[in-house]
mmCIF file with all atom_site columns, C-alpha atoms in Angstrom:
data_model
loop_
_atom_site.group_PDB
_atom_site.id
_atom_site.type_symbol
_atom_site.label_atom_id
_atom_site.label_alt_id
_atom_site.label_comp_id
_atom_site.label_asym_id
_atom_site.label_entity_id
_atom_site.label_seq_id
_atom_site.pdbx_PDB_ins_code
_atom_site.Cartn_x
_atom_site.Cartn_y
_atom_site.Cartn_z
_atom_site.occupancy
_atom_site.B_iso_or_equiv
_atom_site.pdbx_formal_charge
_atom_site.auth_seq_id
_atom_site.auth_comp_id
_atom_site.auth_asym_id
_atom_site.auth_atom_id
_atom_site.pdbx_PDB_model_num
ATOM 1   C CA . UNK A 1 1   ? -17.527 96.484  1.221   1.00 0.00 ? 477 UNK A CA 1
ATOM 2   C CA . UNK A 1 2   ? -16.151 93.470  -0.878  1.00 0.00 ? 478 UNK A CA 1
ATOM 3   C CA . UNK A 1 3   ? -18.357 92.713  -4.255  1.00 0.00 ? 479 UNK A CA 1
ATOM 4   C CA . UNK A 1 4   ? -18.562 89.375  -5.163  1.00 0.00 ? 480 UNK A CA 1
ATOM 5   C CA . UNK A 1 5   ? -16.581 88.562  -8.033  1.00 0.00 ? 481 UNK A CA 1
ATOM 6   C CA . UNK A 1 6   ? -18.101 85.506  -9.662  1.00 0.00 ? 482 UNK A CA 1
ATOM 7   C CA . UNK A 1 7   ? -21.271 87.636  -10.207 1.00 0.00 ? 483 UNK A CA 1
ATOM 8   C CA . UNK A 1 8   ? -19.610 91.370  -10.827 1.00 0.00 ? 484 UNK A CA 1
ATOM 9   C CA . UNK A 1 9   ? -20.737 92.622  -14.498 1.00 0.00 ? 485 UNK A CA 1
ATOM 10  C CA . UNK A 1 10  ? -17.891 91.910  -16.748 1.00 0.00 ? 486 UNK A CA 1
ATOM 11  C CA . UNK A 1 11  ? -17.141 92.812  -20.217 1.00 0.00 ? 487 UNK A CA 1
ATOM 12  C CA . UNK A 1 12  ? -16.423 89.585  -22.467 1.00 0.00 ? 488 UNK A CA 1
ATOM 13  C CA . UNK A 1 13  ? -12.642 89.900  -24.042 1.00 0.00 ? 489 UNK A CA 1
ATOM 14  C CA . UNK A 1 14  ? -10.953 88.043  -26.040 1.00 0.00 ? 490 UNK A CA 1
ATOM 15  C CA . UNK A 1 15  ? -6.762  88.928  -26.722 1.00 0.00 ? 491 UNK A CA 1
ATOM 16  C CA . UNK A 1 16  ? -4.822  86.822  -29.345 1.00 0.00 ? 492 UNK A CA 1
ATOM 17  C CA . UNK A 1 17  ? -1.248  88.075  -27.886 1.00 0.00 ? 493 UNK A CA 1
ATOM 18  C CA . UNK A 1 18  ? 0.493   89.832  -24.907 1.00 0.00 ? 494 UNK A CA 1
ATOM 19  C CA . UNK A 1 19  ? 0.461   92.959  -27.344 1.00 0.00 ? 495 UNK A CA 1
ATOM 20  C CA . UNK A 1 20  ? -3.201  93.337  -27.286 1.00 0.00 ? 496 UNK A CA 1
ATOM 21  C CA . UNK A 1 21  ? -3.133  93.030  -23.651 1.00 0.00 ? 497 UNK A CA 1
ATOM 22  C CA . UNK A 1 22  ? -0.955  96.190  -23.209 1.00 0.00 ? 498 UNK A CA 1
ATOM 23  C CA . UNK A 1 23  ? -2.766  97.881  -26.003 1.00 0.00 ? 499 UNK A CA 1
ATOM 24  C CA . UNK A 1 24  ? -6.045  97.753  -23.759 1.00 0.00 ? 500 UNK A CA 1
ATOM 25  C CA . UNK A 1 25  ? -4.282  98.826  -20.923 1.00 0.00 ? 501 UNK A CA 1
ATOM 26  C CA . UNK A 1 26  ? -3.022  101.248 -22.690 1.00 0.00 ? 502 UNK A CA 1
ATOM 27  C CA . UNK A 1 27  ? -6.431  102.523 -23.634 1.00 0.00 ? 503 UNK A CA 1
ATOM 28  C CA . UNK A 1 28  ? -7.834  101.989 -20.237 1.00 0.00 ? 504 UNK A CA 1
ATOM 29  C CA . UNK A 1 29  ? -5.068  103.755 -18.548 1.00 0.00 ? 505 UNK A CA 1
ATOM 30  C CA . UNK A 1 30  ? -4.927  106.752 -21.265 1.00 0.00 ? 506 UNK A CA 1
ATOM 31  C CA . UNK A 1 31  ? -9.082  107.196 -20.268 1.00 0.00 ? 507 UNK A CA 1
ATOM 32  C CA . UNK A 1 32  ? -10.319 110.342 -18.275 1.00 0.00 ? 508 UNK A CA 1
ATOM 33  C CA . UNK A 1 33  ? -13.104 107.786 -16.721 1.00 0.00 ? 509 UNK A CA 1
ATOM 34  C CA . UNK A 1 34  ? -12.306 104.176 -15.670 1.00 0.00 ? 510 UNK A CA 1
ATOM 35  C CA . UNK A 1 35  ? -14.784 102.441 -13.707 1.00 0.00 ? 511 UNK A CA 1
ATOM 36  C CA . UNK A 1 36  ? -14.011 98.918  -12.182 1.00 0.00 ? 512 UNK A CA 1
ATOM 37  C CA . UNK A 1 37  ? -16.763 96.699  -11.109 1.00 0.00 ? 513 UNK A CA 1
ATOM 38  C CA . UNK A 1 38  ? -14.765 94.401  -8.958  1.00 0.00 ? 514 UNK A CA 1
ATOM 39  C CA . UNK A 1 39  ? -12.749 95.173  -5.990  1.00 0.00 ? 515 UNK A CA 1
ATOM 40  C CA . UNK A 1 40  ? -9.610  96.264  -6.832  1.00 0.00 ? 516 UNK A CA 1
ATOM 41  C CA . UNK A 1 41  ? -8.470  99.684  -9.296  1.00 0.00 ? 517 UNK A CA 1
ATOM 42  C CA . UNK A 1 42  ? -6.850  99.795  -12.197 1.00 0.00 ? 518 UNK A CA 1
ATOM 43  C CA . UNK A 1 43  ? -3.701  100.453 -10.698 1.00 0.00 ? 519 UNK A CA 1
ATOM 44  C CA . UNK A 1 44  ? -3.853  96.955  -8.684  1.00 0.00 ? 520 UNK A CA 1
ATOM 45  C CA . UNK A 1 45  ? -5.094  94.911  -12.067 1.00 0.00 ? 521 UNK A CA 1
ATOM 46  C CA . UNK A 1 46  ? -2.671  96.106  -14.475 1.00 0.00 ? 522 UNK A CA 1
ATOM 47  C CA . UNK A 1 47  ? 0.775   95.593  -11.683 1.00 0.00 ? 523 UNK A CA 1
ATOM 48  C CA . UNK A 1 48  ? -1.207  92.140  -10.719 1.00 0.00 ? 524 UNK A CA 1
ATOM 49  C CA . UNK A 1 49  ? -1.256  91.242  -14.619 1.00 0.00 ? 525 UNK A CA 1
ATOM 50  C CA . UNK A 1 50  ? 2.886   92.552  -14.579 1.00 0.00 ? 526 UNK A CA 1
ATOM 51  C CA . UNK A 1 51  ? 3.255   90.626  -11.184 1.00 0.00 ? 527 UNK A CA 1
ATOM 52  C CA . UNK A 1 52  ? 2.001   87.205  -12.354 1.00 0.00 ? 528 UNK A CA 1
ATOM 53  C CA . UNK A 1 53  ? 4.440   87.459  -16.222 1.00 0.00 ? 529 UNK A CA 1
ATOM 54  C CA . UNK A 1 54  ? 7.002   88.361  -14.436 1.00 0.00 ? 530 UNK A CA 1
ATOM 55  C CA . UNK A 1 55  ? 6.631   85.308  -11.716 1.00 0.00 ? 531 UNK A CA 1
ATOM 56  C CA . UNK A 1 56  ? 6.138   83.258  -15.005 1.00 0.00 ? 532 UNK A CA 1
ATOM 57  C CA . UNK A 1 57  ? 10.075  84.123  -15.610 1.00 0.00 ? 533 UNK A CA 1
ATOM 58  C CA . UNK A 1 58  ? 11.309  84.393  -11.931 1.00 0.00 ? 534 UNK A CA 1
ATOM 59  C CA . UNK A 1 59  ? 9.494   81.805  -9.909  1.00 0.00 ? 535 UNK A CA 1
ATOM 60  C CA . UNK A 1 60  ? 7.013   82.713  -7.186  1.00 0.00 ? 536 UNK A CA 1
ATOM 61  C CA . UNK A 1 61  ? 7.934   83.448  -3.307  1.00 0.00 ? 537 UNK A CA 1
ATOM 62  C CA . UNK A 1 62  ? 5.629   81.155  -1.786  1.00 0.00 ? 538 UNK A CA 1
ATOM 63  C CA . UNK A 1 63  ? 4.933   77.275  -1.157  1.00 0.00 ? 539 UNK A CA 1
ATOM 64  C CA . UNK A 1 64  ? 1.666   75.478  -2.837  1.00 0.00 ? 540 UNK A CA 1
ATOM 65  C CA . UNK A 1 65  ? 0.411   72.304  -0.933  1.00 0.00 ? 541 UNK A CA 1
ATOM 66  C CA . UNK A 1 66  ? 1.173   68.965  -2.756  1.00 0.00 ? 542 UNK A CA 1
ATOM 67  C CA . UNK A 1 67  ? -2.648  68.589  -2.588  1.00 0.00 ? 543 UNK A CA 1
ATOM 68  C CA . UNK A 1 68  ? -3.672  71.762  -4.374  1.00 0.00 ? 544 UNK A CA 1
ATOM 69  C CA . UNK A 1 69  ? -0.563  71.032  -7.386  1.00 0.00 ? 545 UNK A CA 1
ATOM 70  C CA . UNK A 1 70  ? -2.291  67.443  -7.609  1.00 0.00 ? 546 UNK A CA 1
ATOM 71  C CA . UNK A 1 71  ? -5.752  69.540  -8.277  1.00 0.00 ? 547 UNK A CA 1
ATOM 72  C CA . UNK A 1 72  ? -4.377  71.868  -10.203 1.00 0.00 ? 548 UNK A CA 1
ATOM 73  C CA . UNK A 1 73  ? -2.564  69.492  -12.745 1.00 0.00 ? 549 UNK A CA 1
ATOM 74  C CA . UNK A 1 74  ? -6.464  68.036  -13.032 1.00 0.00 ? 550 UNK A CA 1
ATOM 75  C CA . UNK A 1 75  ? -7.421  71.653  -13.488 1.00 0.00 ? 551 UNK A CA 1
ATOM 76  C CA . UNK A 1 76  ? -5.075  73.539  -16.364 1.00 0.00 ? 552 UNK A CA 1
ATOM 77  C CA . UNK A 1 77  ? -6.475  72.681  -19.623 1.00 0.00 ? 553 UNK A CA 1
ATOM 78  C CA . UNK A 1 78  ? -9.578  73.790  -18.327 1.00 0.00 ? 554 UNK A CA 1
ATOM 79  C CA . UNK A 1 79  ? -8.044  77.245  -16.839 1.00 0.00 ? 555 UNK A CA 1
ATOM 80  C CA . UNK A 1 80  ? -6.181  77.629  -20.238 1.00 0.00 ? 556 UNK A CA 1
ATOM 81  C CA . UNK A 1 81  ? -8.764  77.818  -22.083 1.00 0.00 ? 557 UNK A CA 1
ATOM 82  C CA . UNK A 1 82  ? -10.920 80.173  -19.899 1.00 0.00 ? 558 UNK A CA 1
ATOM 83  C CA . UNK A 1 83  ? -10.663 81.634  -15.770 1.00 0.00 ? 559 UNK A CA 1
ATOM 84  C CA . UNK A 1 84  ? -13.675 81.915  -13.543 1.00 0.00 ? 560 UNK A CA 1
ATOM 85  C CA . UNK A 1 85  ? -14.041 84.738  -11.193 1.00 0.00 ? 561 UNK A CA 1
ATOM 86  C CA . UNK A 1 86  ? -14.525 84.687  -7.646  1.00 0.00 ? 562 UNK A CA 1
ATOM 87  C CA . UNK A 1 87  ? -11.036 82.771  -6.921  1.00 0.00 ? 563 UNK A CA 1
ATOM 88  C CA . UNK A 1 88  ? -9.322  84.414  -4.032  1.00 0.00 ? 564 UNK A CA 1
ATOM 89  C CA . UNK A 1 89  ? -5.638  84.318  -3.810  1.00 0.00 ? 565 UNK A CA 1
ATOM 90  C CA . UNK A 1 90  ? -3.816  82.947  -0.370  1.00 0.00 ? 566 UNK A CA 1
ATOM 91  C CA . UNK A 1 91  ? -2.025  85.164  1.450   1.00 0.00 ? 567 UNK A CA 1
ATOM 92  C CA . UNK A 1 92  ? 1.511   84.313  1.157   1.00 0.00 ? 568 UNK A CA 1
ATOM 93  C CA . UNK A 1 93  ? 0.377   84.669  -2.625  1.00 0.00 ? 569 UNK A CA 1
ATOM 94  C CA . UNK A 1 94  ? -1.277  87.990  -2.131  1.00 0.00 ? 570 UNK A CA 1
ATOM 95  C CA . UNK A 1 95  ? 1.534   89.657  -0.785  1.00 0.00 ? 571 UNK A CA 1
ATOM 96  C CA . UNK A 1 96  ? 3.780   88.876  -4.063  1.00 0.00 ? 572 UNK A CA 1
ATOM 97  C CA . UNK A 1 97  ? 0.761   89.298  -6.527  1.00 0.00 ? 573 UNK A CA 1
ATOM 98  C CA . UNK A 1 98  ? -1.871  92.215  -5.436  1.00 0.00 ? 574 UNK A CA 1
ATOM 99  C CA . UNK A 1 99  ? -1.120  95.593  -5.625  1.00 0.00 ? 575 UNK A CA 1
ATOM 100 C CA . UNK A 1 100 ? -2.420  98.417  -3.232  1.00 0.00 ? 576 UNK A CA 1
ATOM 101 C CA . UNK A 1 101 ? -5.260  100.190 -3.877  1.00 0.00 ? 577 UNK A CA 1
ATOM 102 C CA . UNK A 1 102 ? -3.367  103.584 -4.690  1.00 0.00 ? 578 UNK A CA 1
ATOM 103 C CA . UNK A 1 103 ? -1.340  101.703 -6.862  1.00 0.00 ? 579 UNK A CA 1
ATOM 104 C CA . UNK A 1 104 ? -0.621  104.184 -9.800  1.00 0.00 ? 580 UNK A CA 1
ATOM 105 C CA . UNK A 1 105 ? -2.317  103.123 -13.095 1.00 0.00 ? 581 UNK A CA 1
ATOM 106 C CA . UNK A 1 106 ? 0.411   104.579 -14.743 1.00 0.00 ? 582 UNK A CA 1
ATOM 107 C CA . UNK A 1 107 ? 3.352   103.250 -13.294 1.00 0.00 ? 583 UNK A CA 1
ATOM 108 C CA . UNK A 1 108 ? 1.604   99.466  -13.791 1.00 0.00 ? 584 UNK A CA 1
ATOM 109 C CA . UNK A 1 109 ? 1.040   99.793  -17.212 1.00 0.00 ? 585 UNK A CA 1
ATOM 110 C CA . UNK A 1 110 ? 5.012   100.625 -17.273 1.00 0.00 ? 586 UNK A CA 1
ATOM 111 C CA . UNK A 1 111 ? 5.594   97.488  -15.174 1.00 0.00 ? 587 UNK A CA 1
ATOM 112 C CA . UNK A 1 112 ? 2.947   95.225  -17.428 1.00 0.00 ? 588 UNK A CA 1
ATOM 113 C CA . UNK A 1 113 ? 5.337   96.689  -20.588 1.00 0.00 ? 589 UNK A CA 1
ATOM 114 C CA . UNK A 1 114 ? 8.728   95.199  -18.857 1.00 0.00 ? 590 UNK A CA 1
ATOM 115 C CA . UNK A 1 115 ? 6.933   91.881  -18.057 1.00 0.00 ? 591 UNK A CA 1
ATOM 116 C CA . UNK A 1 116 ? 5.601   91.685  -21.900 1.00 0.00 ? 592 UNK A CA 1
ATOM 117 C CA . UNK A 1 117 ? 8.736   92.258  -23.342 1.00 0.00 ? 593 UNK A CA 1
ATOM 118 C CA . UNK A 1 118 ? 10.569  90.120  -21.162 1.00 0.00 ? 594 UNK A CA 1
ATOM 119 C CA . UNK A 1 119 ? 8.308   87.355  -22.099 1.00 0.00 ? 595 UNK A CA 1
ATOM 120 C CA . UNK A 1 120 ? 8.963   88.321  -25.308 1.00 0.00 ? 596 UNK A CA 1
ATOM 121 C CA . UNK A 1 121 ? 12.628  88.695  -25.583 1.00 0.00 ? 597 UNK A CA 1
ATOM 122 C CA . UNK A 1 122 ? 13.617  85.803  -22.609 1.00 0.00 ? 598 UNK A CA 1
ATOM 123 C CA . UNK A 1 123 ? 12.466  81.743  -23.238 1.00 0.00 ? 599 UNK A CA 1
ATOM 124 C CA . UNK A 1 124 ? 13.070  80.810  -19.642 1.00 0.00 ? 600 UNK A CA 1
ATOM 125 C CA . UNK A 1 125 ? 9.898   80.547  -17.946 1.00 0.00 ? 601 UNK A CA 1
ATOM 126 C CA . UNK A 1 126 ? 9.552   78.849  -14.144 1.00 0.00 ? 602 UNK A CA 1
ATOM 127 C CA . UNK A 1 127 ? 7.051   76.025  -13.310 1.00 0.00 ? 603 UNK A CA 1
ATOM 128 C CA . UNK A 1 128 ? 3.822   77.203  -12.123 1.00 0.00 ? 604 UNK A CA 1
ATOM 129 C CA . UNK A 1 129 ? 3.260   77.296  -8.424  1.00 0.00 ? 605 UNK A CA 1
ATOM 130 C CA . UNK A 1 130 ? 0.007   75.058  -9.388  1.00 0.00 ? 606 UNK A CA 1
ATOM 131 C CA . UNK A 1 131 ? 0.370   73.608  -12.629 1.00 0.00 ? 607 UNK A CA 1
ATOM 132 C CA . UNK A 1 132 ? 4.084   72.726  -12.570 1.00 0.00 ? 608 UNK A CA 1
ATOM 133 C CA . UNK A 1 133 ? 6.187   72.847  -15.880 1.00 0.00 ? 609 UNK A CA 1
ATOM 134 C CA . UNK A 1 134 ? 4.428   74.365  -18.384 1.00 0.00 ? 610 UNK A CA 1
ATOM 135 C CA . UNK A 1 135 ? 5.442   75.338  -22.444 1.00 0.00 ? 611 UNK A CA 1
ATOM 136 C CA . UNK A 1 136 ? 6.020   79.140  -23.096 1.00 0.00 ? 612 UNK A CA 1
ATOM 137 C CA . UNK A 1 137 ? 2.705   78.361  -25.386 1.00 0.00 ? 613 UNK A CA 1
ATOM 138 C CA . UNK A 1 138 ? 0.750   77.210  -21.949 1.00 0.00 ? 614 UNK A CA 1
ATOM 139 C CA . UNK A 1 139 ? 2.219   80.362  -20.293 1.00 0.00 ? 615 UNK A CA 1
ATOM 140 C CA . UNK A 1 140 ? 1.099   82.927  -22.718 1.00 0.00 ? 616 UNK A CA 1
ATOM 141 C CA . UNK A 1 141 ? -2.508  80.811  -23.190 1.00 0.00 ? 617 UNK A CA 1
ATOM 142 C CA . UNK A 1 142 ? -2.703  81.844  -19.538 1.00 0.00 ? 618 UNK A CA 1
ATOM 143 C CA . UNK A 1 143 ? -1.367  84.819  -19.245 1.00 0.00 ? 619 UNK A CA 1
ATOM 144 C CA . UNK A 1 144 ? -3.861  85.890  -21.806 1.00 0.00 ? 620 UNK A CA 1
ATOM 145 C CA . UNK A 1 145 ? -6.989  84.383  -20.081 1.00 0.00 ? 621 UNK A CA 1
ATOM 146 C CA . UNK A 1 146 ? -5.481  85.929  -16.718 1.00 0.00 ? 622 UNK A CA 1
ATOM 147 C CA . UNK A 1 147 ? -5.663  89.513  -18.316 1.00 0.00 ? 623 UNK A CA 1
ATOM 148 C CA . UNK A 1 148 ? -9.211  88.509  -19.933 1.00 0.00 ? 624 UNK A CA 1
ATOM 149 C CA . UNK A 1 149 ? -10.443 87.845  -16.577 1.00 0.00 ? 625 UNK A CA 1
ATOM 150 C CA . UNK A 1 150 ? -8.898  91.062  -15.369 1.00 0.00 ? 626 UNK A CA 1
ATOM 151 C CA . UNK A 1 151 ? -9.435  93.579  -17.442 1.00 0.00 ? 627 UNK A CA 1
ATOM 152 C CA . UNK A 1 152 ? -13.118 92.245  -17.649 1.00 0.00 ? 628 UNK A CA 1
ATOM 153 C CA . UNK A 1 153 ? -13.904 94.147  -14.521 1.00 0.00 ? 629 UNK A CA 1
ATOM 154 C CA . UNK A 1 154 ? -12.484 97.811  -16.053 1.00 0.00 ? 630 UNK A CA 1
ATOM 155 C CA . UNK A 1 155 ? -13.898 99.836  -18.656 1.00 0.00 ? 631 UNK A CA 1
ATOM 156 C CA . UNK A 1 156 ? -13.949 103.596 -19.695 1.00 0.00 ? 632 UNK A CA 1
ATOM 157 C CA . UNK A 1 157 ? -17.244 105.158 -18.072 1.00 0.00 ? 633 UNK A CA 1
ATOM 158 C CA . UNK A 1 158 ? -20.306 105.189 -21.082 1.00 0.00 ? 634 UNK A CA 1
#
């Protein structure tokens, strides 16, 4: 059964840099109990989060309609500053973003290192498939909102 997203219980975070992105997942990952009140694990969060950094340096695999770039150019400050839930990727999307559901929590949080550092240690970044050209600054403002909105749903069991 699928929850709905836009009104799963979330935690509220707020990360500064990449670093304290990886240091969550760190501590989520290094947890005997993780619960996750959306639909997808751990695993599948943290090699989504590595998935989308490392698209901001490669490029992504699939085609966006010229109508949904022309909505999303409308959209970006907005989504910089903050990402609703409920958004469902499109398929062609999905296949090059979402993990599986036995996606190894461990092995992600490897993956989410190599995408950090790259963004770190490489200045290239690709347009967005919605947004277009944006500054390594715009990239890392949404990276970091991505992983908010993420690693809302995942916490260590109380």
């Amino acid at each position: 059964m699928s929850v709905n997203t836009a009104k799963a219980h979330r935690r509220e975070l707020h990360f500064q840099s990449l670093d304290e992105v990886v240091a969550e997942a760190e501590r989520l990952v290094g947890s005997d109990q993780v619960v996750t009140s959306g639909n997808w694990t751990l695993g599948q969060i943290l090699y989504h989060l590595a998935q989308a950094i490392h698209m901001s340096i490669d490029g992504a695999d699939f085609p966006t309609a010229w109508y949904v770039r022309l909505f999303g150019k409308l959209l970006k400050k907005r989504i910089l500053r903050g990402m609703p839930a409920g958004f469902k990727l499109p398929k062609r999307a999905q296949q090059q973003l979402q993990g599986k559901p036995d996606t190894d929590a461990q092995e992600a949080l490897e993956s989410l290192r190599k995408a950090v550092g790259r963004m770190h240690d490489d200045p290239h970044r690709a347009p967005h498939p919605v947004f277009g050209a944006m500054t390594i600054d715009q990239w890392n403002q949404l990276h970091l909102r991505h992983a908010e909105l993420h690693l809302s749903f995942a916490d260590t069991a109380k």
